[in-house]
PDB file of C-alpha atoms in Angstrom:
ATOM      1  CA  MET A1410       0.000   0.000   0.000  1.00  0.00           C
ATOM      2  CA  SER A1411       1.390   3.384  -0.957  1.00  0.00           C
ATOM      3  CA  PRO A1412       1.920   5.862   1.885  1.00  0.00           C
ATOM      4  CA  VAL A1413      -0.724   8.499   2.442  1.00  0.00           C
ATOM      5  CA  HIS A1414       0.571  12.080   2.292  1.00  0.00           C
ATOM      6  CA  ASN A1415      -1.175  14.844   4.165  1.00  0.00           C
ATOM      7  CA  ALA A1416      -1.546  17.754   1.724  1.00  0.00           C
ATOM      8  CA  GLY A1417      -1.195  20.219   4.590  1.00  0.00           C
ATOM      9  CA  VAL A1418       2.182  18.825   5.755  1.00  0.00           C
ATOM     10  CA  PRO A1419       5.304  19.804   3.780  1.00  0.00           C
ATOM     11  CA  THR A1420       7.684  17.089   2.598  1.00  0.00           C
ATOM     12  CA  LEU A1421      10.960  17.568   4.464  1.00  0.00           C
ATOM     13  CA  ILE A1422      14.331  16.224   3.343  1.00  0.00           C
ATOM     14  CA  GLY A1423      16.144  14.924   6.411  1.00  0.00           C
ATOM     15  CA  SER A1424      19.636  15.091   4.917  1.00  0.00           C
ATOM     16  CA  VAL A1425      19.141  18.753   4.049  1.00  0.00           C
ATOM     17  CA  GLN A1426      17.962  19.497   7.580  1.00  0.00           C
ATOM     18  CA  ARG A1427      20.990  17.724   9.038  1.00  0.00           C
ATOM     19  CA  ALA A1428      23.379  19.617   6.752  1.00  0.00           C
ATOM     20  CA  LEU A1429      21.809  22.923   7.772  1.00  0.00           C
ATOM     21  CA  ARG A1430      22.253  22.060  11.462  1.00  0.00           C
ATOM     22  CA  LEU A1431      25.938  21.432  10.799  1.00  0.00           C
ATOM     23  CA  LEU A1432      26.295  24.755   8.989  1.00  0.00           C
ATOM     24  CA  GLU A1433      24.609  26.553  11.882  1.00  0.00           C
ATOM     25  CA  ALA A1434      26.946  24.852  14.320  1.00  0.00           C
ATOM     26  CA  ALA A1435      30.019  25.761  12.266  1.00  0.00           C
ATOM     27  CA  GLY A1436      28.808  29.338  11.911  1.00  0.00           C
ATOM     28  CA  SER A1437      28.627  29.734  15.680  1.00  0.00           C
ATOM     29  CA  HIS A1438      32.407  29.221  15.991  1.00  0.00           C
ATOM     30  CA  SER A1439      34.391  32.030  14.382  1.00  0.00           C
ATOM     31  CA  GLY A1440      37.621  30.076  14.795  1.00  0.00           C
ATOM     32  CA  GLY A1441      36.161  26.804  13.586  1.00  0.00           C
ATOM     33  CA  ALA A1442      35.319  23.569  15.397  1.00  0.00           C
ATOM     34  CA  PRO A1443      36.259  19.884  14.945  1.00  0.00           C
ATOM     35  CA  ALA A1444      33.889  17.334  13.485  1.00  0.00           C
ATOM     36  CA  LYS A1445      33.096  15.680  16.843  1.00  0.00           C
ATOM     37  CA  GLN A1446      32.025  18.993  18.382  1.00  0.00           C
ATOM     38  CA  LEU A1447      29.893  19.930  15.364  1.00  0.00           C
ATOM     39  CA  ALA A1448      28.241  16.525  15.355  1.00  0.00           C
ATOM     40  CA  ARG A1449      27.430  16.833  19.057  1.00  0.00           C
ATOM     41  CA  GLU A1450      26.016  20.359  18.679  1.00  0.00           C
ATOM     42  CA  ALA A1451      23.958  19.355  15.635  1.00  0.00           C
ATOM     43  CA  GLY A1452      22.665  16.215  17.422  1.00  0.00           C
ATOM     44  CA  LEU A1453      24.034  13.858  14.761  1.00  0.00           C
ATOM     45  CA  PRO A1454      25.877  10.537  14.857  1.00  0.00           C
ATOM     46  CA  LEU A1455      29.542  11.086  14.078  1.00  0.00           C
ATOM     47  CA  PRO A1456      29.569   8.926  10.864  1.00  0.00           C
ATOM     48  CA  THR A1457      26.597  10.915   9.496  1.00  0.00           C
ATOM     49  CA  ALA A1458      28.301  14.177  10.400  1.00  0.00           C
ATOM     50  CA  TYR A1459      31.534  13.131   8.675  1.00  0.00           C
ATOM     51  CA  HIS A1460      29.635  12.286   5.478  1.00  0.00           C
ATOM     52  CA  LEU A1461      27.797  15.629   5.451  1.00  0.00           C
ATOM     53  CA  LEU A1462      30.908  17.607   6.356  1.00  0.00           C
ATOM     54  CA  ARG A1463      32.798  16.100   3.412  1.00  0.00           C
ATOM     55  CA  THR A1464      29.930  17.046   1.086  1.00  0.00           C
ATOM     56  CA  LEU A1465      29.642  20.587   2.451  1.00  0.00           C
ATOM     57  CA  THR A1466      33.397  21.028   2.147  1.00  0.00           C
ATOM     58  CA  HIS A1467      33.398  19.750  -1.432  1.00  0.00           C
ATOM     59  CA  GLU A1468      30.654  22.235  -2.346  1.00  0.00           C
ATOM     60  CA  GLY A1469      32.504  25.133  -0.738  1.00  0.00           C
ATOM     61  CA  TYR A1470      30.103  25.773   2.140  1.00  0.00           C
ATOM     62  CA  LEU A1471      32.733  24.669   4.657  1.00  0.00           C
ATOM     63  CA  ARG A1472      36.516  24.736   4.665  1.00  0.00           C
ATOM     64  CA  ARG A1473      38.790  22.488   6.729  1.00  0.00           C
ATOM     65  CA  GLU A1474      41.777  24.175   8.327  1.00  0.00           C
ATOM     66  CA  CYS A1475      44.124  22.568  10.854  1.00  0.00           C
ATOM     67  CA  GLY A1476      41.585  19.944  11.816  1.00  0.00           C
ATOM     68  CA  VAL A1477      38.604  22.279  12.294  1.00  0.00           C
ATOM     69  CA  PHE A1478      35.765  23.294   9.990  1.00  0.00           C
ATOM     70  CA  VAL A1479      34.982  26.941   9.216  1.00  0.00           C
ATOM     71  CA  LEU A1480      32.431  28.516   6.881  1.00  0.00           C
ATOM     72  CA  GLY A1481      33.569  28.572   3.253  1.00  0.00           C
ATOM     73  CA  ASP A1482      33.184  31.015   0.383  1.00  0.00           C
ATOM     74  CA  ALA A1483      29.839  29.590  -0.749  1.00  0.00           C
ATOM     75  CA  ALA A1484      28.322  30.238   2.672  1.00  0.00           C
ATOM     76  CA  ALA A1485      29.737  33.771   2.608  1.00  0.00           C
ATOM     77  CA  ARG A1486      28.064  34.375  -0.760  1.00  0.00           C
ATOM     78  CA  LEU A1487      24.743  33.286   0.721  1.00  0.00           C
ATOM     79  CA  ALA A1488      25.180  35.792   3.544  1.00  0.00           C
ATOM     80  CA  VAL A1489      26.051  38.600   1.139  1.00  0.00           C
ATOM     81  CA  GLY A1490      23.053  37.750  -1.035  1.00  0.00           C
ATOM     82  CA  GLY A1491      20.756  37.888   1.971  1.00  0.00           C
ATOM     83  CA  LEU A1492      22.148  41.282   2.983  1.00  0.00           C
ATOM     84  CA  GLN A1493      21.691  42.603  -0.547  1.00  0.00           C
ATOM     85  CA  GLN A1494      18.090  41.386  -0.590  1.00  0.00           C
ATOM     86  CA  LYS A1495      17.436  43.069   2.760  1.00  0.00           C
ATOM     87  CA  ARG A1496      18.955  46.327   1.538  1.00  0.00           C
ATOM     88  CA  ARG A1497      16.924  46.292  -1.648  1.00  0.00           C
ATOM     89  CA  SER A1498      13.762  45.650   0.351  1.00  0.00           C
ATOM     90  CA  MET A1499      14.587  48.650   2.545  1.00  0.00           C
ATOM     91  CA  ILE A1500      15.074  50.808  -0.545  1.00  0.00           C
ATOM     92  CA  LEU A1501      11.734  49.762  -2.035  1.00  0.00           C
ATOM     93  CA  ASP A1502       9.943  50.379   1.261  1.00  0.00           C
ATOM     94  CA  SER A1503      11.477  53.858   1.465  1.00  0.00           C
ATOM     95  CA  LEU A1504      10.592  54.663  -2.138  1.00  0.00           C
ATOM     96  CA  ALA A1505       7.000  53.558  -1.526  1.00  0.00           C
ATOM     97  CA  HIS A1506       6.829  55.977   1.405  1.00  0.00           C
ATOM     98  CA  PHE A1507       8.043  58.877  -0.714  1.00  0.00           C
ATOM     99  CA  ARG A1508       5.778  57.874  -3.582  1.00  0.00           C
ATOM    100  CA  ASP A1509       2.836  58.302  -1.232  1.00  0.00           C
ATOM    101  CA  VAL A1510       4.183  61.588   0.131  1.00  0.00           C
ATOM    102  CA  VAL A1511       4.654  63.243  -3.267  1.00  0.00           C
ATOM    103  CA  GLY A1512       1.834  61.491  -5.129  1.00  0.00           C
ATOM    104  CA  ALA A1513       3.957  60.385  -8.089  1.00  0.00           C
ATOM    105  CA  PRO A1514       6.187  57.494  -9.166  1.00  0.00           C
ATOM    106  CA  VAL A1515       9.607  57.696  -7.486  1.00  0.00           C
ATOM    107  CA  TYR A1516      12.881  56.328  -8.889  1.00  0.00           C
ATOM    108  CA  PHE A1517      16.312  55.776  -7.334  1.00  0.00           C
ATOM    109  CA  ALA A1518      19.316  55.301  -9.642  1.00  0.00           C
ATOM    110  CA  VAL A1519      23.095  55.230  -9.456  1.00  0.00           C
ATOM    111  CA  TYR A1520      26.003  55.442 -11.894  1.00  0.00           C
ATOM    112  CA  ARG A1521      28.054  52.291 -11.352  1.00  0.00           C
ATOM    113  CA  GLU A1522      30.890  50.785 -13.382  1.00  0.00           C
ATOM    114  CA  GLY A1523      30.234  53.113 -16.286  1.00  0.00           C
ATOM    115  CA  GLU A1524      26.512  52.451 -16.567  1.00  0.00           C
ATOM    116  CA  ILE A1525      23.253  53.948 -15.356  1.00  0.00           C
ATOM    117  CA  GLU A1526      21.462  51.556 -13.029  1.00  0.00           C
ATOM    118  CA  VAL A1527      17.924  52.055 -11.769  1.00  0.00           C
ATOM    119  CA  VAL A1528      18.067  50.453  -8.315  1.00  0.00           C
ATOM    120  CA  GLY A1529      14.388  50.804  -7.499  1.00  0.00           C
ATOM    121  CA  VAL A1530      11.077  52.196  -8.726  1.00  0.00           C
ATOM    122  CA  SER A1531       7.847  52.635  -6.798  1.00  0.00           C
ATOM    123  CA  ASP A1532       4.554  53.441  -8.507  1.00  0.00           C
ATOM    124  CA  THR A1533       0.850  52.595  -8.308  1.00  0.00           C
ATOM    125  CA  PRO A1534      -1.680  51.307 -10.860  1.00  0.00           C
ATOM    126  CA  GLY A1535      -3.294  54.736 -10.937  1.00  0.00           C
ATOM    127  CA  SER A1536       0.049  56.519 -11.317  1.00  0.00           C
ATOM    128  CA  PRO A1537       2.357  54.163 -13.236  1.00  0.00           C
ATOM    129  CA  ALA A1538       6.070  54.664 -13.796  1.00  0.00           C
ATOM    130  CA  CYS A1539       7.435  55.589 -17.193  1.00  0.00           C
ATOM    131  CA  GLU A1540       7.756  52.493 -19.360  1.00  0.00           C
ATOM    132  CA  GLU A1541      11.322  51.632 -20.391  1.00  0.00           C
ATOM    133  CA  TRP A1542      10.789  51.473 -24.135  1.00  0.00           C
ATOM    134  CA  ALA A1543      14.435  52.288 -24.999  1.00  0.00           C
ATOM    135  CA  ASP A1544      17.362  50.886 -23.006  1.00  0.00           C
ATOM    136  CA  PHE A1545      17.567  53.151 -19.984  1.00  0.00           C
ATOM    137  CA  ARG A1546      21.311  52.586 -19.588  1.00  0.00           C
ATOM    138  CA  ALA A1547      22.113  53.590 -23.164  1.00  0.00           C
ATOM    139  CA  THR A1548      19.869  56.665 -23.358  1.00  0.00           C
ATOM    140  CA  GLY A1549      21.049  58.601 -20.325  1.00  0.00           C
ATOM    141  CA  TYR A1550      21.347  61.763 -22.400  1.00  0.00           C
ATOM    142  CA  ALA A1551      17.581  61.658 -23.021  1.00  0.00           C
ATOM    143  CA  HIS A1552      16.061  61.279 -19.563  1.00  0.00           C
ATOM    144  CA  ALA A1553      16.245  63.278 -16.343  1.00  0.00           C
ATOM    145  CA  ILE A1554      17.826  60.441 -14.379  1.00  0.00           C
ATOM    146  CA  GLY A1555      20.659  60.058 -16.867  1.00  0.00           C
ATOM    147  CA  GLN A1556      21.266  63.782 -17.263  1.00  0.00           C
ATOM    148  CA  CYS A1557      21.360  64.194 -13.483  1.00  0.00           C
ATOM    149  CA  LEU A1558      23.881  61.370 -13.101  1.00  0.00           C
ATOM    150  CA  LEU A1559      26.034  62.543 -16.002  1.00  0.00           C
ATOM    151  CA  GLY A1560      26.114  66.010 -14.490  1.00  0.00           C
ATOM    152  CA  GLN A1561      27.780  64.574 -11.378  1.00  0.00           C
ATOM    153  CA  LEU A1562      30.639  62.976 -13.353  1.00  0.00           C
ATOM    154  CA  ASP A1563      33.900  64.550 -14.446  1.00  0.00           C
ATOM    155  CA  GLU A1564      34.565  65.227 -18.137  1.00  0.00           C
ATOM    156  CA  GLY A1565      36.556  62.027 -18.599  1.00  0.00           C
ATOM    157  CA  ALA A1566      33.821  59.812 -17.189  1.00  0.00           C
ATOM    158  CA  ARG A1567      31.171  61.555 -19.283  1.00  0.00           C
ATOM    159  CA  LYS A1568      33.281  61.186 -22.436  1.00  0.00           C
ATOM    160  CA  ASP A1569      33.641  57.475 -21.726  1.00  0.00           C
ATOM    161  CA  TYR A1570      29.848  57.205 -21.482  1.00  0.00           C
ATOM    162  CA  TYR A1571      29.269  59.181 -24.709  1.00  0.00           C
ATOM    163  CA  ASP A1572      31.827  57.056 -26.560  1.00  0.00           C
ATOM    164  CA  ARG A1573      29.817  53.966 -25.726  1.00  0.00           C
ATOM    165  CA  HIS A1574      26.369  55.577 -25.989  1.00  0.00           C
ATOM    166  CA  PRO A1575      26.410  58.337 -28.641  1.00  0.00           C
ATOM    167  CA  VAL A1576      23.826  61.094 -28.322  1.00  0.00           C
ATOM    168  CA  GLU A1577      20.954  60.654 -30.772  1.00  0.00           C
ATOM    169  CA  ALA A1578      17.352  61.824 -30.812  1.00  0.00           C
ATOM    170  CA  ILE A1579      14.827  59.209 -29.694  1.00  0.00           C
ATOM    171  CA  THR A1580      11.844  61.607 -29.645  1.00  0.00           C
ATOM    172  CA  PRO A1581      11.282  64.952 -31.392  1.00  0.00           C
ATOM    173  CA  TYR A1582      12.194  66.631 -28.091  1.00  0.00           C
ATOM    174  CA  THR A1583      15.477  64.826 -27.307  1.00  0.00           C
ATOM    175  CA  VAL A1584      18.579  66.999 -27.057  1.00  0.00           C
ATOM    176  CA  ARG A1585      19.993  67.075 -30.588  1.00  0.00           C
ATOM    177  CA  ASP A1586      23.733  66.751 -30.149  1.00  0.00           C
ATOM    178  CA  LEU A1587      26.535  66.331 -27.667  1.00  0.00           C
ATOM    179  CA  ARG A1588      27.426  70.033 -27.573  1.00  0.00           C
ATOM    180  CA  SER A1589      23.867  70.992 -26.649  1.00  0.00           C
ATOM    181  CA  LEU A1590      23.798  68.339 -23.944  1.00  0.00           C
ATOM    182  CA  GLU A1591      27.123  69.457 -22.486  1.00  0.00           C
ATOM    183  CA  ASN A1592      25.968  73.077 -22.485  1.00  0.00           C
ATOM    184  CA  ARG A1593      22.865  72.062 -20.563  1.00  0.00           C
ATOM    185  CA  ILE A1594      24.846  70.006 -18.050  1.00  0.00           C
ATOM    186  CA  GLY A1595      27.356  72.832 -17.631  1.00  0.00           C
ATOM    187  CA  ALA A1596      24.567  75.283 -16.839  1.00  0.00           C
ATOM    188  CA  LEU A1597      23.189  73.164 -13.998  1.00  0.00           C
ATOM    189  CA  GLY A1598      23.722  74.600 -10.541  1.00  0.00           C
ATOM    190  CA  ARG A1599      24.952  72.429  -7.691  1.00  0.00           C
ATOM    191  CA  MET A1600      22.098  70.294  -6.314  1.00  0.00           C
ATOM    192  CA  GLN A1601      19.727  71.836  -8.883  1.00  0.00           C
ATOM    193  CA  PRO A1602      16.979  69.535 -10.176  1.00  0.00           C
ATOM    194  CA  VAL A1603      17.100  68.376 -13.793  1.00  0.00           C
ATOM    195  CA  ILE A1604      13.839  68.862 -15.707  1.00  0.00           C
ATOM    196  CA  GLU A1605      13.084  66.852 -18.838  1.00  0.00           C
ATOM    197  CA  ARG A1606       9.957  67.166 -20.990  1.00  0.00           C
ATOM    198  CA  GLN A1607       9.143  64.354 -23.430  1.00  0.00           C
ATOM    199  CA  GLU A1608      12.825  63.822 -24.283  1.00  0.00           C
ATOM    200  CA  TYR A1609      12.700  60.138 -23.396  1.00  0.00           C
ATOM    201  CA  ALA A1610       9.001  59.282 -23.597  1.00  0.00           C
ATOM    202  CA  LEU A1611       6.262  61.204 -25.379  1.00  0.00           C
ATOM    203  CA  GLY A1612       3.529  62.336 -23.027  1.00  0.00           C
ATOM    204  CA  THR A1613       5.802  62.213 -19.963  1.00  0.00           C
ATOM    205  CA  VAL A1614       7.681  64.879 -17.995  1.00  0.00           C
ATOM    206  CA  CYS A1615      10.360  64.032 -15.444  1.00  0.00           C
ATOM    207  CA  ALA A1616      12.552  65.670 -12.834  1.00  0.00           C
ATOM    208  CA  ALA A1617      15.609  64.324 -10.994  1.00  0.00           C
ATOM    209  CA  ILE A1618      17.603  65.590  -8.040  1.00  0.00           C
ATOM    210  CA  PRO A1619      21.241  64.679  -7.295  1.00  0.00           C
ATOM    211  CA  ILE A1620      21.869  62.639  -4.171  1.00  0.00           C
ATOM    212  CA  THR A1621      25.041  62.730  -2.109  1.00  0.00           C
ATOM    213  CA  ALA A1622      25.593  59.119  -1.029  1.00  0.00           C
ATOM    214  CA  GLY A1623      29.218  58.163  -0.517  1.00  0.00           C
ATOM    215  CA  ASP A1624      31.453  58.577  -3.556  1.00  0.00           C
ATOM    216  CA  ALA A1625      28.887  57.365  -6.070  1.00  0.00           C
ATOM    217  CA  ALA A1626      26.740  59.518  -8.343  1.00  0.00           C
ATOM    218  CA  ALA A1627      23.117  58.933  -7.397  1.00  0.00           C
ATOM    219  CA  THR A1628      19.727  60.479  -8.039  1.00  0.00           C
ATOM    220  CA  MET A1629      16.083  60.333  -7.091  1.00  0.00           C
ATOM    221  CA  ALA A1630      13.494  61.222  -9.693  1.00  0.00           C
ATOM    222  CA  ILE A1631       9.778  61.521 -10.342  1.00  0.00           C
ATOM    223  CA  SER A1632       7.673  61.335 -13.500  1.00  0.00           C
ATOM    224  CA  LEU A1633       4.249  62.703 -14.405  1.00  0.00           C
ATOM    225  CA  PRO A1634       1.976  62.541 -17.448  1.00  0.00           C
ATOM    226  CA  LEU A1635       2.241  65.606 -19.644  1.00  0.00           C
ATOM    227  CA  HIS A1636      -1.186  66.902 -18.679  1.00  0.00           C
ATOM    228  CA  GLN A1637       0.022  67.181 -15.062  1.00  0.00           C
ATOM    229  CA  GLU A1638       3.119  69.185 -15.970  1.00  0.00           C
ATOM    230  CA  ASP A1639       1.962  72.091 -13.799  1.00  0.00           C
ATOM    231  CA  ARG A1640       2.556  69.838 -10.752  1.00  0.00           C
ATOM    232  CA  LEU A1641       6.140  68.959 -11.684  1.00  0.00           C
ATOM    233  CA  LEU A1642       8.026  71.679  -9.813  1.00  0.00           C
ATOM    234  CA  TYR A1643       5.870  71.314  -6.717  1.00  0.00           C
ATOM    235  CA  VAL A1644       6.342  67.534  -6.648  1.00  0.00           C
ATOM    236  CA  VAL A1645      10.108  67.652  -7.115  1.00  0.00           C
ATOM    237  CA  ASP A1646      10.455  70.375  -4.471  1.00  0.00           C
ATOM    238  CA  ARG A1647       8.428  68.231  -2.084  1.00  0.00           C
ATOM    239  CA  LEU A1648      10.657  65.263  -2.810  1.00  0.00           C
ATOM    240  CA  ARG A1649      13.805  67.330  -2.309  1.00  0.00           C
ATOM    241  CA  SER A1650      12.555  68.636   1.040  1.00  0.00           C
ATOM    242  CA  GLU A1651      11.824  65.098   2.240  1.00  0.00           C
ATOM    243  CA  VAL A1652      14.808  63.244   0.844  1.00  0.00           C
ATOM    244  CA  GLY A1653      17.200  63.994   3.714  1.00  0.00           C
ATOM    245  CA  ALA A1654      15.386  61.473   5.900  1.00  0.00           C
ATOM    246  CA  LEU A1655      16.072  58.779   3.286  1.00  0.00           C
ATOM    247  CA  LEU A1656      19.802  59.351   2.839  1.00  0.00           C
ATOM    248  CA  SER A1657      20.884  56.923   5.555  1.00  0.00           C
ATOM    249  CA  THR A1658      19.129  54.134   3.670  1.00  0.00           C
ATOM    250  CA  LEU A1659      20.250  55.206   0.215  1.00  0.00           C
ATOM    251  CA  SER A1660      23.887  55.729   1.151  1.00  0.00           C
ATOM    252  CA  PHE A1661      24.596  52.095   2.004  1.00  0.00           C
ATOM    253  CA  SER A1662      22.387  50.789  -0.797  1.00  0.00           C
ATOM    254  CA  ILE A1663      24.919  52.019  -3.342  1.00  0.00           C
ATOM    255  CA  SER A1664      26.861  48.789  -2.786  1.00  0.00           C
ATOM    256  CA  ILE A1665      23.954  46.617  -3.925  1.00  0.00           C
TER     257      ILE A1665
END
């Protein structure tokens, strides 16, 4: 007779549970611990512990040094991934708060390793974010986020970006050439918001403010449909007045 499985009870894999107990035990000893001690702390027979320890060591989750087991590189990567996920969740929660405060979609982006990276976006069904119809990284010259980030770079870094992503019109309102773009960037005052009207997406106006967060160029931005353009300056001023409370979260998120 085949066994009866209760649909409400999850199927657990005992060997996985035992391996996790060993990892937890090893993680509690910064200087490492021998197999016998780990087996005792994990509540496992020594032969079972030896078998699992060999497997975990082979896979890089543990490392054996001078007769003791310590956490390996694979376990460290898991920890880093969990921290990154926590940081990103904090960013999205913060952006959702500011979205509600200003009543518009809110974006957070950084310039990292020569590219524009949108770290997080928060919008609502009734007030959706601007759709990325052209590669956001390659069209930084056309949108407020990109122009704001480029304005925080030195000439050499901007030239490197333009060499890889030449300026070209993607809407009838996009800045026409590199000289015009550089003139606009050069005219920006320190911490002044960047305003962009239909240069990236027809029917959309955007504004971005520079963010001081460590050594990285960063920005927060908002977007509105064209028919709400009269709200743009008010919304971006409201965002700028509120953003100081968010800097502690944004500053360490740059490393995501």
